[in-house]
XYZ file of C-alpha atoms in Angstrom:
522
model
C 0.000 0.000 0.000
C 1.396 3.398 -1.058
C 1.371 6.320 1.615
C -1.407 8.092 0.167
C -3.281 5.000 0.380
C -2.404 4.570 3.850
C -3.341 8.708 4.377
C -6.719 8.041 3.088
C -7.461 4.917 4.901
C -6.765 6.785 8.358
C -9.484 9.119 7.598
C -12.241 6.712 6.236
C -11.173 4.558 9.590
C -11.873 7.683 11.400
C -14.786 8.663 10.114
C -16.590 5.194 10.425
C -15.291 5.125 13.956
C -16.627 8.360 15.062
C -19.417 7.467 13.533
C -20.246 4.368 14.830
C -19.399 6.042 18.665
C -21.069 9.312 18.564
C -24.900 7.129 19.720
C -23.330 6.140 22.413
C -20.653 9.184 23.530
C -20.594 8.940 27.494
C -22.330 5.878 28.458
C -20.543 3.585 30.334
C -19.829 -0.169 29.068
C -20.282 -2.760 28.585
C -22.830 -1.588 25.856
C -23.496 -3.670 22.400
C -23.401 -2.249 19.369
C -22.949 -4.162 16.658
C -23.591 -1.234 13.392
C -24.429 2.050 13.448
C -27.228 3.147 15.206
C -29.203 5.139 13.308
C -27.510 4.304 10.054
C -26.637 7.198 8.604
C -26.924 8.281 4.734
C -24.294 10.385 4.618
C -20.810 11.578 6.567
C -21.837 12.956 10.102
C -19.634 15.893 11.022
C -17.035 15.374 13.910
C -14.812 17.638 16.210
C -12.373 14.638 15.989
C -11.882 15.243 12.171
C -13.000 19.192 12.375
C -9.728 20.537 13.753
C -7.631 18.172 11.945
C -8.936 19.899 9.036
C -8.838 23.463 10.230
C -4.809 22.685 11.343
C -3.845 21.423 7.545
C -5.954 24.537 6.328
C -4.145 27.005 8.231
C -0.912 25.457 7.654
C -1.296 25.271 4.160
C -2.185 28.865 3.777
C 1.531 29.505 5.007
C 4.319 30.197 2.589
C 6.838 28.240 4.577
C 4.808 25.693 6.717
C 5.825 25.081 10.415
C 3.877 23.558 13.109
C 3.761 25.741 15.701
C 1.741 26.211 18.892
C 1.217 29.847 18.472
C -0.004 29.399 14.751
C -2.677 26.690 16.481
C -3.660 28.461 19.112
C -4.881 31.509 16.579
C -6.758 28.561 14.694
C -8.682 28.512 17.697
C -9.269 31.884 18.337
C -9.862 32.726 14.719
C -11.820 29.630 13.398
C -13.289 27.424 16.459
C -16.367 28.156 18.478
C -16.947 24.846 20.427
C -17.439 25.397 24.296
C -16.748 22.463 25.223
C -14.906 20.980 27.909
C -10.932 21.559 27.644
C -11.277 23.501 24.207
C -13.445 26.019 25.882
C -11.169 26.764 29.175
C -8.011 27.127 25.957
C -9.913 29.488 24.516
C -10.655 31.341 26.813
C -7.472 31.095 28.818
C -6.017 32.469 25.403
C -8.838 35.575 25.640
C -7.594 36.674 28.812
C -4.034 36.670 27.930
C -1.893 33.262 28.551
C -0.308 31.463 25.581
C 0.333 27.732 25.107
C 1.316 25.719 26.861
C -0.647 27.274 29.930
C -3.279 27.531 28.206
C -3.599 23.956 28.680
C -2.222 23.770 31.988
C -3.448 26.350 33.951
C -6.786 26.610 35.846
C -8.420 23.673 33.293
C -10.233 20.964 34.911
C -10.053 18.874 31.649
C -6.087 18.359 31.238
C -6.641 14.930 31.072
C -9.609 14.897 28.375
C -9.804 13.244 24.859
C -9.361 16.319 23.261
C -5.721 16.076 21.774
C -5.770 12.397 21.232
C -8.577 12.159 18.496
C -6.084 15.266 16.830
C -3.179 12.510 16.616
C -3.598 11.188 13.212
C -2.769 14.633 11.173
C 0.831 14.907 12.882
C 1.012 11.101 12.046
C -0.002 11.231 8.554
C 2.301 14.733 8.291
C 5.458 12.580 9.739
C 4.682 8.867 8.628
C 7.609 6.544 9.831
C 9.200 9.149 12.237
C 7.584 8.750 15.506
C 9.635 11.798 17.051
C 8.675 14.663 14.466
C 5.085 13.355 14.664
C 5.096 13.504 18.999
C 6.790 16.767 18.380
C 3.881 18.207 16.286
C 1.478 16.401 18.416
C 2.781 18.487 21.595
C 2.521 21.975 19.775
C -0.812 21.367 19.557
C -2.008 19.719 22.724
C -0.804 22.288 24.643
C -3.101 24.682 23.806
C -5.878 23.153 25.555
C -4.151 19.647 28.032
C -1.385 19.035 30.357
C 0.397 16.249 31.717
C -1.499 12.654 30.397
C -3.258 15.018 28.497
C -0.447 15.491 26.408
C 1.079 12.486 27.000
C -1.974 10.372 25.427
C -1.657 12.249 21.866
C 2.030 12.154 21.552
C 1.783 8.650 22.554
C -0.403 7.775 19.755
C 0.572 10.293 17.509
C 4.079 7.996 17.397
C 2.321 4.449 17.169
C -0.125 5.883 14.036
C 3.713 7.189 12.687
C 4.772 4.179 13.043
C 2.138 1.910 11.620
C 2.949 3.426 8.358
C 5.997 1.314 8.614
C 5.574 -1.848 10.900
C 2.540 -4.030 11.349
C 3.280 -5.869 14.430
C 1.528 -4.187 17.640
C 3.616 -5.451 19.796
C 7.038 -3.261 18.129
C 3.974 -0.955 17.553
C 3.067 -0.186 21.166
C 6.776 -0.556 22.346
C 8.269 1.967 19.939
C 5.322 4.703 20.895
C 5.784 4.040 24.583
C 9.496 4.922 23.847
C 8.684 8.458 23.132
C 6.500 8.532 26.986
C 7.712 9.518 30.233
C 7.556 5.318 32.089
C 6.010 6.741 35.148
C 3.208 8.184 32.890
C -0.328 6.889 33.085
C -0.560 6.506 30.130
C 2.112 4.348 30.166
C 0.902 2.806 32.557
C -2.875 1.777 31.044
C -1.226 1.022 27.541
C 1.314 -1.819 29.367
C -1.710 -2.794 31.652
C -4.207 -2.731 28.956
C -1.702 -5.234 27.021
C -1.143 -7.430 30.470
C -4.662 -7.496 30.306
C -5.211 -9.483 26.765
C -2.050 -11.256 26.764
C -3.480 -13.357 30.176
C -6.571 -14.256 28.000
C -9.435 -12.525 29.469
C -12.584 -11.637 27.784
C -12.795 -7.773 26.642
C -15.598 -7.421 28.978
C -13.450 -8.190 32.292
C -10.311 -6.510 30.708
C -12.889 -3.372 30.557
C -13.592 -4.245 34.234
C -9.973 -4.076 35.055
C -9.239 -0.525 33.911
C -12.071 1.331 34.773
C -11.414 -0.290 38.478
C -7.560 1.158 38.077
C -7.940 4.285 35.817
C -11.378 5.272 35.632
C -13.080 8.453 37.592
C -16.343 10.695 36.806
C -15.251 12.207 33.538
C -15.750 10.066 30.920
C -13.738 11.698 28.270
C -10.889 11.568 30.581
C -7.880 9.780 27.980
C -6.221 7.292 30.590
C -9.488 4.861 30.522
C -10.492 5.800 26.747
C -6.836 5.048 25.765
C -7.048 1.613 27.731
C -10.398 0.915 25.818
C -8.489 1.679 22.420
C -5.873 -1.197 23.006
C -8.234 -3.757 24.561
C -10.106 -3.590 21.386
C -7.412 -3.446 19.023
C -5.379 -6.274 20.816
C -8.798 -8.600 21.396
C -10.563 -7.988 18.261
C -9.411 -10.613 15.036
C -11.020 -7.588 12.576
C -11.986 -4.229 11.562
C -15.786 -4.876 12.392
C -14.685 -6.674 16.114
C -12.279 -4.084 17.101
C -14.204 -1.025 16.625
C -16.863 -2.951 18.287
C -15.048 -4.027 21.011
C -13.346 -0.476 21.693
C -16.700 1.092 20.908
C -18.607 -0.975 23.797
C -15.916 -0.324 26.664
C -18.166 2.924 26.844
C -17.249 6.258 28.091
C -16.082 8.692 25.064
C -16.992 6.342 22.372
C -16.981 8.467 19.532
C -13.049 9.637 19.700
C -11.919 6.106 21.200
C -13.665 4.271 18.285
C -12.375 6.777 16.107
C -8.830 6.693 16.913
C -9.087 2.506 17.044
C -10.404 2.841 13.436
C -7.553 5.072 12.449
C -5.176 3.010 13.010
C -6.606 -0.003 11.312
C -7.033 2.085 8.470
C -3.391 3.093 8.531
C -2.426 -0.379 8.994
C -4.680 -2.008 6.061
C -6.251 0.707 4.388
C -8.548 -2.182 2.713
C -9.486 -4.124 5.858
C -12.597 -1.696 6.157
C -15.824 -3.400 4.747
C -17.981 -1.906 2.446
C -20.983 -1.928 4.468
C -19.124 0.380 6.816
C -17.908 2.366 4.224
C -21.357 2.332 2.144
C -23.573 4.761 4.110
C -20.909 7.863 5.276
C -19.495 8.469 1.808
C -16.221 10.309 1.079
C -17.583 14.026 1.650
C -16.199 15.997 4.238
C -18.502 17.660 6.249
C -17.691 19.835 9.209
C -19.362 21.171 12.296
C -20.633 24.857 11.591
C -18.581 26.016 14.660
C -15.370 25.746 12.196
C -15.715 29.022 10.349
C -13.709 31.420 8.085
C -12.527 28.092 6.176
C -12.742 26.404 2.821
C -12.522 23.183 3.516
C -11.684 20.269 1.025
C -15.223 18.536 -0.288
C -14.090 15.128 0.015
C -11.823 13.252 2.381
C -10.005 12.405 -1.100
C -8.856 16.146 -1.272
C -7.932 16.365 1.768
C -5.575 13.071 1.581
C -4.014 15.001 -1.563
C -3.714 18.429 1.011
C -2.385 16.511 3.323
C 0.139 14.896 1.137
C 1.096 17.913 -0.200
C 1.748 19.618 3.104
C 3.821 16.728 4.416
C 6.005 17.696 1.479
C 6.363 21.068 2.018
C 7.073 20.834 5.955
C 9.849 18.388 4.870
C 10.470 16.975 7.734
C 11.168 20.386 9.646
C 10.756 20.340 13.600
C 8.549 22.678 15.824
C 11.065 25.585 17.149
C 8.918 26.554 20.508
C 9.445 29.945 21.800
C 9.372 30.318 25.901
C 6.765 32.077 27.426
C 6.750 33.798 30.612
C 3.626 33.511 32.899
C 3.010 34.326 36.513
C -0.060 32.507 37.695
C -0.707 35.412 40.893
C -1.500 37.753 37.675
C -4.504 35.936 37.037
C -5.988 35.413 40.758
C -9.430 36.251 40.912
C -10.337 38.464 44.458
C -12.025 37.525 46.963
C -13.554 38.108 50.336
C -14.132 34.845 52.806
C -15.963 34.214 55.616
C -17.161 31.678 57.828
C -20.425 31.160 59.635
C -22.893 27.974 60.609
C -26.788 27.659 61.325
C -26.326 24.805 64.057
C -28.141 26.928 66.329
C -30.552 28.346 64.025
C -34.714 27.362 63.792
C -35.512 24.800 60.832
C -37.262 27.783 59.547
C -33.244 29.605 58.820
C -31.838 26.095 57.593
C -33.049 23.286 55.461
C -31.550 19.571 55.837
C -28.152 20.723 54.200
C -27.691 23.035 56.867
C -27.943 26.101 54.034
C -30.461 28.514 53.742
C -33.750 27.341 52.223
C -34.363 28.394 48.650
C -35.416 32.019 48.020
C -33.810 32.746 51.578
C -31.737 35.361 52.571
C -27.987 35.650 52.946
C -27.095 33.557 56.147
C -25.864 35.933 58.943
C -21.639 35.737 59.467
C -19.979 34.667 62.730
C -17.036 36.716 61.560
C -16.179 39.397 59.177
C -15.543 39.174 55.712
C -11.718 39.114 54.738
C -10.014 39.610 51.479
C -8.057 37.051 50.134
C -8.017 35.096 46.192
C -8.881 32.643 44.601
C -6.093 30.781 42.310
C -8.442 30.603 39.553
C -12.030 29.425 38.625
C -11.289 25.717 40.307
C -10.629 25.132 43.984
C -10.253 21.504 46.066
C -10.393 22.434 49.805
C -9.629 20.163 52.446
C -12.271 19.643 54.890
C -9.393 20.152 57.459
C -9.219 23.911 56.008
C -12.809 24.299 56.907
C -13.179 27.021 60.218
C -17.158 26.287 60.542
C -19.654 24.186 59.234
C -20.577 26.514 55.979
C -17.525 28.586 53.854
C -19.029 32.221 52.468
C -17.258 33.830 48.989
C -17.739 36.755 48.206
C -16.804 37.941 44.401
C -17.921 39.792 41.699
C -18.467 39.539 37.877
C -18.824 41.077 34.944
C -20.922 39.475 31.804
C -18.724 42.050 29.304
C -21.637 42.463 27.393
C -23.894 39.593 26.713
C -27.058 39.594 28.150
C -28.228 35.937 28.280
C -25.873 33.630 30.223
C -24.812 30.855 32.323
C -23.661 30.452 35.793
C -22.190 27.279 36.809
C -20.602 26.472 39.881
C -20.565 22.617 39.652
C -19.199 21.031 43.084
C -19.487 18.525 45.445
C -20.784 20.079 47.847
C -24.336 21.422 49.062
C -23.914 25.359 47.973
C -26.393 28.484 47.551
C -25.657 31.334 45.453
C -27.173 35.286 45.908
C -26.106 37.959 43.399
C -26.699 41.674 44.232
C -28.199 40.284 47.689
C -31.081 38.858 45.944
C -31.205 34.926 45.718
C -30.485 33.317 43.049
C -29.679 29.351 42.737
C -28.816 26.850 45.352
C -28.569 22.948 44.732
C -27.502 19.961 46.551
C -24.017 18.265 45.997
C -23.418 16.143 42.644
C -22.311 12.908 42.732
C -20.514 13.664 39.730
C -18.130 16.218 38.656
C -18.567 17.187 35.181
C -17.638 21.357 34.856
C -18.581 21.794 31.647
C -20.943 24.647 31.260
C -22.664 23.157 27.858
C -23.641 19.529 30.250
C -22.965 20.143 33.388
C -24.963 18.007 36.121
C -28.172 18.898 36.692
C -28.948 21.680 39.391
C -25.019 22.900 39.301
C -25.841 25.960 37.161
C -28.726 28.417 36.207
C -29.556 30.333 33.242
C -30.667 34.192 33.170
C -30.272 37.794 31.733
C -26.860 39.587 33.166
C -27.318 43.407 33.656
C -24.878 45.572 31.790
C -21.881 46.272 34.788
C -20.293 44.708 37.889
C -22.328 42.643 40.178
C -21.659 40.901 42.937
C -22.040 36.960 44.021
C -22.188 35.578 47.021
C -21.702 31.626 47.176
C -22.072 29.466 50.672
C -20.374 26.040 50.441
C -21.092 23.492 53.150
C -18.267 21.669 54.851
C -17.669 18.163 53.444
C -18.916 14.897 55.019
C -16.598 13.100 57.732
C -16.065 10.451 54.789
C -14.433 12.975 52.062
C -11.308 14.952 52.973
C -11.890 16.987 50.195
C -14.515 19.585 48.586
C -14.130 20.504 45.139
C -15.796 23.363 42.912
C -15.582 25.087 39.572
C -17.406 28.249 38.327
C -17.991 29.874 34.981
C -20.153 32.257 33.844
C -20.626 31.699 29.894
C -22.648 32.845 27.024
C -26.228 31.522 26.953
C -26.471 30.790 23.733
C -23.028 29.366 22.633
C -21.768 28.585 26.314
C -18.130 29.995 25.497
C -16.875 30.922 28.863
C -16.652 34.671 29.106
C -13.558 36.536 29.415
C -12.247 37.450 32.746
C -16.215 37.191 34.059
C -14.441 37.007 37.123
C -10.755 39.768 37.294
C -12.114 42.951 37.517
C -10.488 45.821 36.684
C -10.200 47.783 40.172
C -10.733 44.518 41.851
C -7.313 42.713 41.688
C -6.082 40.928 44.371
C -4.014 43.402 46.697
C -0.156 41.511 46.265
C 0.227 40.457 49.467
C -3.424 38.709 49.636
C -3.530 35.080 50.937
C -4.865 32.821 48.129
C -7.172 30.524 49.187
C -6.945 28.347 50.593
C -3.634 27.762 51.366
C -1.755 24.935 49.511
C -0.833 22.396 52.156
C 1.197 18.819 50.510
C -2.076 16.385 50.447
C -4.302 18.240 48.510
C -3.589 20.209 45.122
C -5.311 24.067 44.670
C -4.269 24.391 41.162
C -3.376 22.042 38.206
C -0.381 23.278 37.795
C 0.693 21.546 41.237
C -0.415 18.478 40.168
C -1.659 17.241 36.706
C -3.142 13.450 37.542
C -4.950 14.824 41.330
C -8.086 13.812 39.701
């Protein structure tokens, strides 16, 4: 099989992959899905496929092509308008300032998402049979938006799709991109113990089992368990047709697992897909209409010829990353914190939470309110750090102009929220973290028209139970109708943290305030 072949075979494995996994995108396994569901009569746009496109377009509009995180991060603000998850805390990290790679790494919930792997197969295709150029290009650009594993996951199989332009074996295959991987990694780790796990013979269902017990946690796009998922089914399966399946019915973020499982086959054999996968998606290209400002190639055909083209005309020529200086106090949002309890208050001042009931008043303070900051939009507090039963914030916000938005403030624990005095949302803890503002759990956020200006919020938090050391909580205020986070809804001009103001709360060694203390807390 020539390269091109190979080139174009990566994309229809992709697209039948995504295809097959967008039904089922965050349902955990063991589902059972043997064909798509609905079957579909032509391609079905994908973010997994969308940005790959959008990169090679930008790049090719350069005179001298170099992948560069700088050039992809203005992709993003130029061409992208997806909210969700990690792409939407990159985007707007790079509104208010901060260039890759803290985009990715500061104050973002999500380093750990899918977000970077399903962009693997470009830099592969752009580098075929040199695993290090393609991880190199694969780190430019999952930067922008991931961190630690986060990165780690896209490099890793940004160097095994390189490398299956070359080798066939998945054993040299998996050894070769682990090569490129930091050993104490998790994702080293789930790729050898996803391996361990088929090599002793089990069934995919109890190799499934078997991660999610070791790597799995509430988000289910997070890329240690999805990567895990990719190698059971590509190390189980005897086929195209089994493999996707299999990968596709370990659950959790089926559409860019499948996706990336079907890639690789495709690199591998471009002809091992069957027609009746290939029969109903077509060769167009269709993208999501949040791409914009692009002409894309019609057909995946095209864009195999782009892409070959542009592999030619980077000629093999490395990233040259610049350093950037950032100081993470700069971007502190103020705060005043206080401390009260209702232990001693009628039923009629608290409800079974201990809070306020709904439509209540602001609970009276045991102390005075004192200034202090937050390290960004997500805090973990210990329960140690707790002075009384129920934490007060005090903050305020600015919607910079929309009218229609979104507050979420998605945490674990029981919380109610005023703004200028009045109340206006309270819910009970989730039992899942999920801060995304476009699907975040129900009750952790509340919809309604912003006046022009600079309110004011005030948020009570309840202490956590004896049996959790820690609370956790992330807030965003973001457009109604697109739910892009807003710019600096939450630094105020006037309002910056005074220099010598404690951030809160303090960092202490078991517990991590920030991501950029720790990448793999979660």
């Amino acid at each position: 099989m020539s390269y091109k072949d190979k080139i174009m075979g990566c994309w229809m494995g992709k697209a039948v992959g995504g295809t097959l996994g967008q039904t089922f995108e965050g349902l955990d396994g063991p589902l059972d899905a043997t064909f798509y569901e609905p079957v579909p009569t032509e391609m079905v746009p994908n973010d997994d496929l969308d940005l790959q496109v959008l990169y090679a377009c930008v790049l090719d509009k350069q005179e001298a092509p170099i992948v560069d995180r700088h050039v992809l991060a203005s992709a993003w603000r130029d061409h992208v308008e997806f909210p969700w998850n990690e792409y939407g805390v990159g985007m707007r990290n790079l509104a208010e300032g901060i260039a890759p790679p803290f985009t990715g790494s500061f104050d973002n919930w999500f380093t750990c998402g899918e977000g970077a792997a399903i962009r693997s197969e470009l830099w592969a295709c752009l580098a075929p049979g040199a695993p290090d150029l393609a991880a190199a290009y694969s780190y430019e650009d999952a930067c922008f938006d991931h961190d630690g594993d986060g990165i780690w996951a896209p490099v890793f199989l940004a160097r095994l799709q390189s490398l299956a332009f070359i080798e066939s074996d998945p054993d040299k295959l998996i050894d070769g991109a682990l090569a490129g991987v930091p050993s104490d990694s998790e994702i080293s780790h789930v790729v050898i113990r996803a391996r361990e796990l088929v090599r002793s013979g089990r069934h995919w269902q109890s190799s499934r089992a078997a991660i999610v017990a070791e790597f799995g946690n509430s988000d289910f796009t997070d890329v240690r368990v999805n990567t895990g998922f990719v190698i059971i089914g590509w190390l189980t399966g005897n086929d195209f047709e089994e493999r996707i399946c299999i990968t596709n019915n370990c659950g959790a973020d089926t559409d860019s697992s499948t996706a990336t499982i079907g890639a690789l086959l495709g690199i591998l054999d471009p002809n091992c897909i069957p027609e009746r996968w290939l029969a109903p998606i077509g060769r167009d290209l269709v993208l999501n209409e949040e791409i914009t400002g692009i002409s894309p190639p019609p057909t995946l055909d095209e864009f195999t010829d782009l892409v070959v083209d542009l592999a030619e005309r980077l000629g093999g020529r490395e990233p040259e990353p610049t350093a950037t200086e950032f100081d993470p106090a700069a971007h502190r949002i103020a705060v005043d914190i206080a401390w009260t309890n209702t232990a001693h208050e009628s039923w009629e001042l608290r409800d079974l939470s201990e809070l306020p009931p709904e439509g209540s008043g602001i609970p009276k303070l045991r102390q005075p309110w004192q200034p202090a900051a937050l390290a960004g939009t997500w805090t973990r507090i210990s329960r140690d750090d707790f002075e009384d039963r129920i934490l007060m914030v005090r903050l305020r916000y600015d919607a910079r102009g929309r009218e229609n938005v979104r507050l979420m403030f998605n945490t674990t624990e029981h919380f109610r929220i005023w703004n200028d005095g009045e109340y206006l949302h309270g819910s009970q803890g989730t039992q899942r973290m999920f801060p995304a503002p476009h699907m975040a759990p129900v009750g952790q956020f509340i919809d309604f028209a912003a006046e022009p200006g600079v309110h004011e919020l005030v948020v009570a938090v309840t202490r956590p139970p004896e049996n959790r050391p820690l609370g956790e909580w992330v807030i965003a205020l973001v457009e109604g109708d697109s739910k892009l986070w807003i710019e600096n809804a939450f630094r105020i001009s006037g309002h910056e943290p005074a220099a010598d103001a404690a951030t809160f709360p303090s960092p202490s060694p078991n517990r991590r305030l920030s991501i950029n203390e720790d990448h793999t807390a979660r």
